[in-house]
Short mmCIF file of C-alpha atoms in Angstrom, two decimals:
data_model
loop_
_atom_site.label_atom_id
_atom_site.label_comp_id
_atom_site.label_asym_id
_atom_site.label_seq_id
_atom_site.Cartn_x
_atom_site.Cartn_y
_atom_site.Cartn_z
CA UNK A 1 173.49 -18.14 62.49
CA UNK A 2 173.71 -14.58 63.80
CA UNK A 3 173.34 -11.29 61.98
CA UNK A 4 177.08 -10.68 61.84
CA UNK A 5 177.65 -13.88 59.87
CA UNK A 6 174.69 -13.56 57.49
CA UNK A 7 176.62 -11.95 54.62
CA UNK A 8 179.50 -14.38 55.05
CA UNK A 9 177.17 -17.38 54.98
CA UNK A 10 175.24 -16.09 51.98
CA UNK A 11 178.47 -15.43 50.05
CA UNK A 12 179.56 -19.00 50.78
CA UNK A 13 176.33 -20.14 49.13
CA UNK A 14 177.14 -17.88 46.19
CA UNK A 15 180.62 -19.41 45.89
CA UNK A 16 179.09 -22.87 45.57
CA UNK A 17 176.49 -21.61 43.12
CA UNK A 18 179.14 -19.89 41.01
CA UNK A 19 181.31 -23.02 40.98
CA UNK A 20 178.39 -25.00 39.60
CA UNK A 21 177.85 -22.32 36.97
CA UNK A 22 181.53 -22.28 36.03
CA UNK A 23 181.43 -26.06 35.61
CA UNK A 24 178.47 -25.76 33.23
CA UNK A 25 180.31 -23.12 31.20
CA UNK A 26 183.47 -25.24 31.06
CA UNK A 27 181.49 -28.25 29.83
CA UNK A 28 179.79 -26.19 27.12
CA UNK A 29 183.10 -24.63 26.09
CA UNK A 30 184.61 -28.09 25.68
CA UNK A 31 181.65 -29.00 23.50
CA UNK A 32 182.23 -25.95 21.31
CA UNK A 33 185.96 -26.66 21.00
CA UNK A 34 185.22 -30.25 19.99
CA UNK A 35 182.85 -29.07 17.27
CA UNK A 36 185.21 -26.31 16.06
CA UNK A 37 188.90 -26.54 17.17
CA UNK A 38 189.61 -23.12 15.67
CA UNK A 39 187.55 -21.55 18.51
CA UNK A 40 190.08 -22.82 21.04
CA UNK A 41 192.88 -21.19 19.04
CA UNK A 42 191.00 -17.89 18.87
CA UNK A 43 190.30 -17.86 22.60
CA UNK A 44 194.00 -18.44 23.34
CA UNK A 45 194.98 -15.66 20.94
CA UNK A 46 192.49 -13.31 22.62
CA UNK A 47 193.91 -14.21 26.02
CA UNK A 48 197.45 -13.44 24.87
CA UNK A 49 196.31 -10.22 23.21
CA UNK A 50 194.79 -9.10 26.47
CA UNK A 51 198.06 -9.76 28.29
CA UNK A 52 200.01 -7.89 25.65
CA UNK A 53 197.69 -4.89 25.90
CA UNK A 54 198.32 -4.76 29.62
CA UNK A 55 202.11 -4.88 29.09
CA UNK A 56 201.97 -2.17 26.42
CA UNK A 57 199.93 0.08 28.67
CA UNK A 58 202.49 -0.36 31.46
CA UNK A 59 205.48 0.14 29.13
CA UNK A 60 204.13 3.45 27.90
CA UNK A 61 203.91 2.60 24.15
CA UNK A 62 200.34 3.67 23.37
CA UNK A 63 200.99 3.59 19.62
CA UNK A 64 200.80 -0.20 19.60
CA UNK A 65 197.50 -0.36 21.49
CA UNK A 66 195.36 0.53 18.46
CA UNK A 67 196.79 -2.25 16.32
CA UNK A 68 196.35 -4.81 19.08
CA UNK A 69 192.76 -3.78 19.66
CA UNK A 70 192.00 -4.00 15.94
CA UNK A 71 193.45 -7.50 15.82
CA UNK A 72 191.37 -8.45 18.87
CA UNK A 73 188.20 -7.11 17.25
CA UNK A 74 188.91 -9.16 14.14
CA UNK A 75 189.33 -12.30 16.20
CA UNK A 76 186.03 -11.68 18.00
CA UNK A 77 184.21 -11.26 14.70
CA UNK A 78 185.69 -14.51 13.38
CA UNK A 79 184.72 -16.22 16.63
CA UNK A 80 181.09 -15.08 16.36
CA UNK A 81 180.87 -16.34 12.78
CA UNK A 82 182.34 -19.74 13.68
CA UNK A 83 179.95 -20.16 16.62
CA UNK A 84 176.97 -19.50 14.36
CA UNK A 85 178.27 -21.80 11.63
CA UNK A 86 178.76 -24.56 14.21
CA UNK A 87 175.09 -24.33 15.17
CA UNK A 88 175.51 -22.73 18.60
CA UNK A 89 173.43 -19.82 19.85
CA UNK A 90 175.39 -16.60 20.60
CA UNK A 91 174.70 -17.00 24.34
CA UNK A 92 175.20 -20.78 24.39
CA UNK A 93 178.01 -20.60 26.94
CA UNK A 94 176.26 -18.65 29.67
CA UNK A 95 172.51 -18.92 29.07
CA UNK A 96 171.03 -20.57 32.15
CA UNK A 97 174.46 -21.47 33.49
CA UNK A 98 174.15 -19.12 36.44
CA UNK A 99 171.17 -18.45 38.68
CA UNK A 100 171.70 -14.73 38.05
CA UNK A 101 173.05 -13.85 34.63
CA UNK A 102 173.52 -10.22 35.66
CA UNK A 103 176.26 -10.94 38.22
CA UNK A 104 177.24 -14.47 37.22
CA UNK A 105 176.47 -15.58 40.78
CA UNK A 106 179.20 -13.38 42.24
CA UNK A 107 176.69 -11.22 44.10
CA UNK A 108 178.09 -8.02 42.63
CA UNK A 109 177.60 -6.27 39.29
CA UNK A 110 179.05 -2.97 38.14
CA UNK A 111 180.89 -2.56 41.42
CA UNK A 112 177.68 -2.70 43.44
CA UNK A 113 175.71 -5.35 45.29
CA UNK A 114 173.48 -7.20 42.83
CA UNK A 115 169.72 -7.23 43.40
CA UNK A 116 169.84 -11.02 43.75
CA UNK A 117 172.29 -10.85 46.66
CA UNK A 118 170.28 -8.12 48.33
CA UNK A 119 167.16 -10.28 48.06
CA UNK A 120 168.99 -13.30 49.49
CA UNK A 121 170.07 -11.20 52.47
CA UNK A 122 166.51 -9.92 52.96
CA UNK A 123 165.23 -13.50 53.09
CA UNK A 124 167.85 -14.39 55.73
CA UNK A 125 166.99 -11.26 57.72
CA UNK A 126 163.33 -12.28 57.62
CA UNK A 127 164.24 -15.65 59.14
CA UNK A 128 166.24 -14.05 61.94
CA UNK A 129 163.80 -11.24 62.67
CA UNK A 130 161.19 -13.49 64.41
CA UNK A 131 158.32 -11.86 62.48
CA UNK A 132 158.31 -13.79 59.21
CA UNK A 133 154.85 -15.27 59.73
CA UNK A 134 153.25 -12.35 61.57
CA UNK A 135 154.05 -9.67 59.01
CA UNK A 136 152.33 -11.62 56.25
CA UNK A 137 149.05 -10.58 57.90
CA UNK A 138 150.05 -7.56 59.95
CA UNK A 139 151.46 -4.76 57.82
CA UNK A 140 150.59 -1.27 56.62
CA UNK A 141 148.57 -2.71 53.71
CA UNK A 142 146.27 -4.61 56.08
CA UNK A 143 146.01 -1.96 58.80
CA UNK A 144 142.35 -0.89 59.27
CA UNK A 145 141.21 2.24 61.11
CA UNK A 146 137.62 1.06 61.35
CA UNK A 147 138.24 -0.57 64.73
CA UNK A 148 139.04 2.75 66.40
CA UNK A 149 136.21 4.85 67.80
CA UNK A 150 135.55 8.39 66.64
CA UNK A 151 134.20 9.72 69.95
CA UNK A 152 136.56 11.95 71.92
CA UNK A 153 137.76 10.54 75.24
CA UNK A 154 137.53 13.49 77.60
CA UNK A 155 140.53 12.49 79.69
CA UNK A 156 142.69 12.29 76.55
CA UNK A 157 141.21 15.19 74.61
CA UNK A 158 141.18 13.15 71.41
CA UNK A 159 139.33 10.19 69.93
CA UNK A 160 140.98 6.76 69.50
CA UNK A 161 140.58 7.20 65.74
CA UNK A 162 142.41 10.52 65.57
CA UNK A 163 145.07 9.30 67.97
CA UNK A 164 145.67 6.20 65.86
CA UNK A 165 145.87 8.25 62.67
CA UNK A 166 148.59 10.34 64.30
CA UNK A 167 150.46 7.23 65.49
CA UNK A 168 150.12 5.62 62.07
CA UNK A 169 151.56 8.74 60.36
CA UNK A 170 154.42 8.78 62.84
CA UNK A 171 155.27 5.16 62.05
CA UNK A 172 155.12 5.77 58.29
CA UNK A 173 157.42 8.80 58.69
CA UNK A 174 159.74 6.77 60.91
CA UNK A 175 160.19 4.24 58.11
CA UNK A 176 160.44 6.86 55.35
CA UNK A 177 163.16 8.83 57.17
CA UNK A 178 164.92 5.84 58.68
CA UNK A 179 168.21 6.48 56.90
CA UNK A 180 168.18 10.24 57.35
CA UNK A 181 166.87 10.87 60.85
CA UNK A 182 167.77 8.97 64.02
CA UNK A 183 164.62 8.33 66.05
CA UNK A 184 163.18 5.90 68.61
CA UNK A 185 159.56 5.07 69.39
CA UNK A 186 157.86 4.06 72.62
CA UNK A 187 154.38 2.54 72.22
CA UNK A 188 152.41 2.38 75.46
CA UNK A 189 148.82 1.77 76.49
CA UNK A 190 146.35 -0.95 77.39
CA UNK A 191 146.59 -4.41 75.74
CA UNK A 192 144.77 -5.05 72.47
CA UNK A 193 145.05 -1.58 70.92
CA UNK A 194 147.40 -2.36 68.03
CA UNK A 195 150.88 -1.85 69.45
CA UNK A 196 152.21 -5.21 68.29
CA UNK A 197 150.45 -4.82 64.94
CA UNK A 198 152.24 -1.52 64.25
CA UNK A 199 155.55 -3.00 65.38
CA UNK A 200 155.05 -5.63 62.70
CA UNK A 201 154.17 -2.95 60.13
CA UNK A 202 157.43 -1.13 60.78
CA UNK A 203 159.43 -4.36 60.76
CA UNK A 204 158.06 -5.49 57.41
CA UNK A 205 158.75 -2.18 55.66
CA UNK A 206 162.34 -2.06 56.82
CA UNK A 207 162.99 -5.73 56.08
CA UNK A 208 161.72 -5.10 52.55
CA UNK A 209 164.35 -2.38 52.26
CA UNK A 210 167.08 -4.81 53.21
CA UNK A 211 167.57 -3.50 56.74
CA UNK A 212 168.32 -5.87 59.61
CA UNK A 213 165.51 -6.07 62.14
CA UNK A 214 165.22 -8.06 65.33
CA UNK A 215 161.75 -8.36 66.84
CA UNK A 216 161.85 -9.93 70.28
CA UNK A 217 159.72 -9.93 73.41
CA UNK A 218 161.19 -8.50 76.60
CA UNK A 219 161.02 -11.85 78.45
CA UNK A 220 162.97 -13.53 75.67
CA UNK A 221 165.59 -10.78 75.65
CA UNK A 222 166.33 -11.16 79.32
CA UNK A 223 166.09 -14.96 79.26
CA UNK A 224 168.72 -15.03 76.49
CA UNK A 225 170.94 -12.64 78.41
CA UNK A 226 170.55 -14.65 81.61
CA UNK A 227 171.34 -17.93 79.84
CA UNK A 228 174.42 -16.39 78.27
CA UNK A 229 175.61 -14.83 81.51
CA UNK A 230 175.35 -18.02 83.55
CA UNK A 231 175.98 -20.70 80.93
CA UNK A 232 178.43 -19.10 78.52
CA UNK A 233 181.18 -21.65 79.26
CA UNK A 234 178.93 -24.45 78.06
CA UNK A 235 177.68 -22.65 74.95
CA UNK A 236 179.37 -23.30 71.62
CA UNK A 237 178.12 -19.88 70.47
CA UNK A 238 175.96 -17.18 72.01
CA UNK A 239 172.29 -16.91 71.14
CA UNK A 240 171.94 -14.77 68.01
CA UNK A 241 169.71 -12.52 70.12
CA UNK A 242 172.71 -11.46 72.20
CA UNK A 243 174.73 -10.61 69.12
CA UNK A 244 171.87 -8.80 67.43
CA UNK A 245 170.66 -6.58 70.29
CA UNK A 246 173.20 -3.89 69.57
CA UNK A 247 174.04 -4.72 65.95
CA UNK A 248 170.78 -4.79 64.01
CA UNK A 249 169.58 -1.68 62.17
CA UNK A 250 166.32 -1.76 64.11
CA UNK A 251 165.62 -3.45 67.43
CA UNK A 252 161.97 -3.95 68.42
CA UNK A 253 161.33 -4.97 72.03
CA UNK A 254 157.72 -6.00 72.52
CA UNK A 255 155.89 -6.25 75.84
CA UNK A 256 158.47 -4.48 77.97
CA UNK A 257 157.44 -4.84 81.60
CA UNK A 258 156.31 -8.45 81.21
CA UNK A 259 159.76 -9.65 82.26
CA UNK A 260 160.46 -10.59 85.88
CA UNK A 261 162.25 -7.50 87.24
CA UNK A 262 165.68 -8.11 88.75
CA UNK A 263 168.87 -6.14 89.17
CA UNK A 264 170.22 -8.03 86.16
CA UNK A 265 167.31 -7.20 83.85
CA UNK A 266 167.42 -3.53 84.83
CA UNK A 267 171.14 -3.34 84.20
CA UNK A 268 170.94 -5.14 80.86
CA UNK A 269 167.99 -3.05 79.68
CA UNK A 270 169.98 0.09 80.35
CA UNK A 271 173.02 -1.33 78.55
CA UNK A 272 171.01 -2.22 75.45
CA UNK A 273 169.14 1.09 75.31
CA UNK A 274 172.19 3.20 76.05
CA UNK A 275 174.47 1.37 73.63
CA UNK A 276 172.01 1.76 70.79
CA UNK A 277 171.56 5.45 71.61
CA UNK A 278 175.31 6.01 71.53
CA UNK A 279 175.57 4.14 68.22
CA UNK A 280 172.51 6.00 66.87
CA UNK A 281 170.71 2.77 66.07
CA UNK A 282 166.91 3.11 66.30
CA UNK A 283 164.80 1.11 68.73
CA UNK A 284 161.05 0.61 69.02
CA UNK A 285 159.68 -0.44 72.41
CA UNK A 286 156.13 -1.59 73.08
CA UNK A 287 154.64 -1.92 76.56
CA UNK A 288 151.35 -2.28 78.40
CA UNK A 289 152.73 -0.21 81.28
CA UNK A 290 151.55 3.28 82.03
CA UNK A 291 154.09 6.05 82.44
CA UNK A 292 153.48 5.85 86.18
CA UNK A 293 154.26 2.13 86.06
CA UNK A 294 157.55 2.94 84.34
CA UNK A 295 158.52 5.30 87.10
CA UNK A 296 157.90 2.66 89.76
CA UNK A 297 159.47 -0.28 87.90
CA UNK A 298 162.59 1.19 86.29
CA UNK A 299 165.54 3.25 87.47
CA UNK A 300 165.99 6.95 86.89
CA UNK A 301 168.74 6.40 84.34
CA UNK A 302 166.51 4.11 82.25
CA UNK A 303 163.64 6.59 82.45
CA UNK A 304 165.92 9.43 81.38
CA UNK A 305 166.85 7.48 78.22
CA UNK A 306 163.29 6.43 77.39
CA UNK A 307 161.61 9.73 78.13
CA UNK A 308 164.42 11.88 76.79
CA UNK A 309 165.26 10.08 73.55
CA UNK A 310 162.06 8.25 72.53
CA UNK A 311 158.92 9.64 70.95
CA UNK A 312 156.13 8.47 73.26
CA UNK A 313 152.97 7.31 71.52
CA UNK A 314 149.97 6.48 73.69
CA UNK A 315 147.44 3.96 72.39
CA UNK A 316 143.91 4.64 73.65
CA UNK A 317 140.42 3.17 73.31
CA UNK A 318 138.92 -0.27 73.77
CA UNK A 319 140.47 -3.66 73.10
CA UNK A 320 140.06 -4.07 69.32
CA UNK A 321 140.74 -7.80 69.40
CA UNK A 322 137.16 -8.41 70.51
CA UNK A 323 135.85 -6.18 67.73
CA UNK A 324 137.96 -8.02 65.17
CA UNK A 325 136.86 -11.39 66.48
CA UNK A 326 133.20 -10.56 66.00
CA UNK A 327 133.62 -8.30 62.95
CA UNK A 328 132.56 -5.17 64.79
CA UNK A 329 133.90 -1.79 63.65
CA UNK A 330 134.69 0.80 66.29
CA UNK A 331 133.96 4.10 64.58
CA UNK A 332 130.80 4.70 66.65
CA UNK A 333 132.55 3.94 69.91
#
């Protein structure tokens, strides 16, 4: 299932859920009518009164509306008394009938998307994002600065710790202003400095807000594109990655530069980046390449997009994976 069909598929599930709830209500209503036949008569009278009120409103005779409403109120009072006398709780019909009593399993309440539907969508987005397992451990709550050294690197003019604090703030701001300010991020630097970890942090926060996120490695992106390009006639449906590249709210491409460079990959990378720029859909790119590597590996038009429309964030210091493995903090580095 691709991102475009997520809402449609979830609403189909809601239709089935609501049908089961309606069946429960109908069964309980039949039980109430069997215990007190007068309730069936009252419900029919209320239905007819409602129809009459609609006709009166259309006919322009507002003087009759008050009398009809008074009669309806009297019927509702009688109905409540009969339900109690028959031994039924006031909420007997609907209590527990629907998974969500607020929307009655329609997915919408008060003209807006119900919280239950939003949560169902979030769970689907998690499944499609490719980071469901990773973000359980790698998120802003578990991020730890202790692995970054406090000694200034002369060639950078800043310490790994201060640089990471700046990058961390930038990522937090990126998430906080996601709906108000269009921005793109380019993480670059040596392996093992936290680029993928921060990608996961950003992904989790936006998924929690109900945004669509696709996290995918560069090799997978281009493999999916290649498969689609050369095997589309034999595919019943394109890989959801193809559909999502330009549709998701946030695209995260990890490990750019690890793909095998070809004319096709260069062209498709430009198409994805440029399309998302034109549509003002944010992208986060992570790479182990240096800026010099970029200049030698990618075309001028790709560089102009990346360097002109992305905030470049350089990760510096020593590989923190070793420090984490042995429980060594890096503040004295």
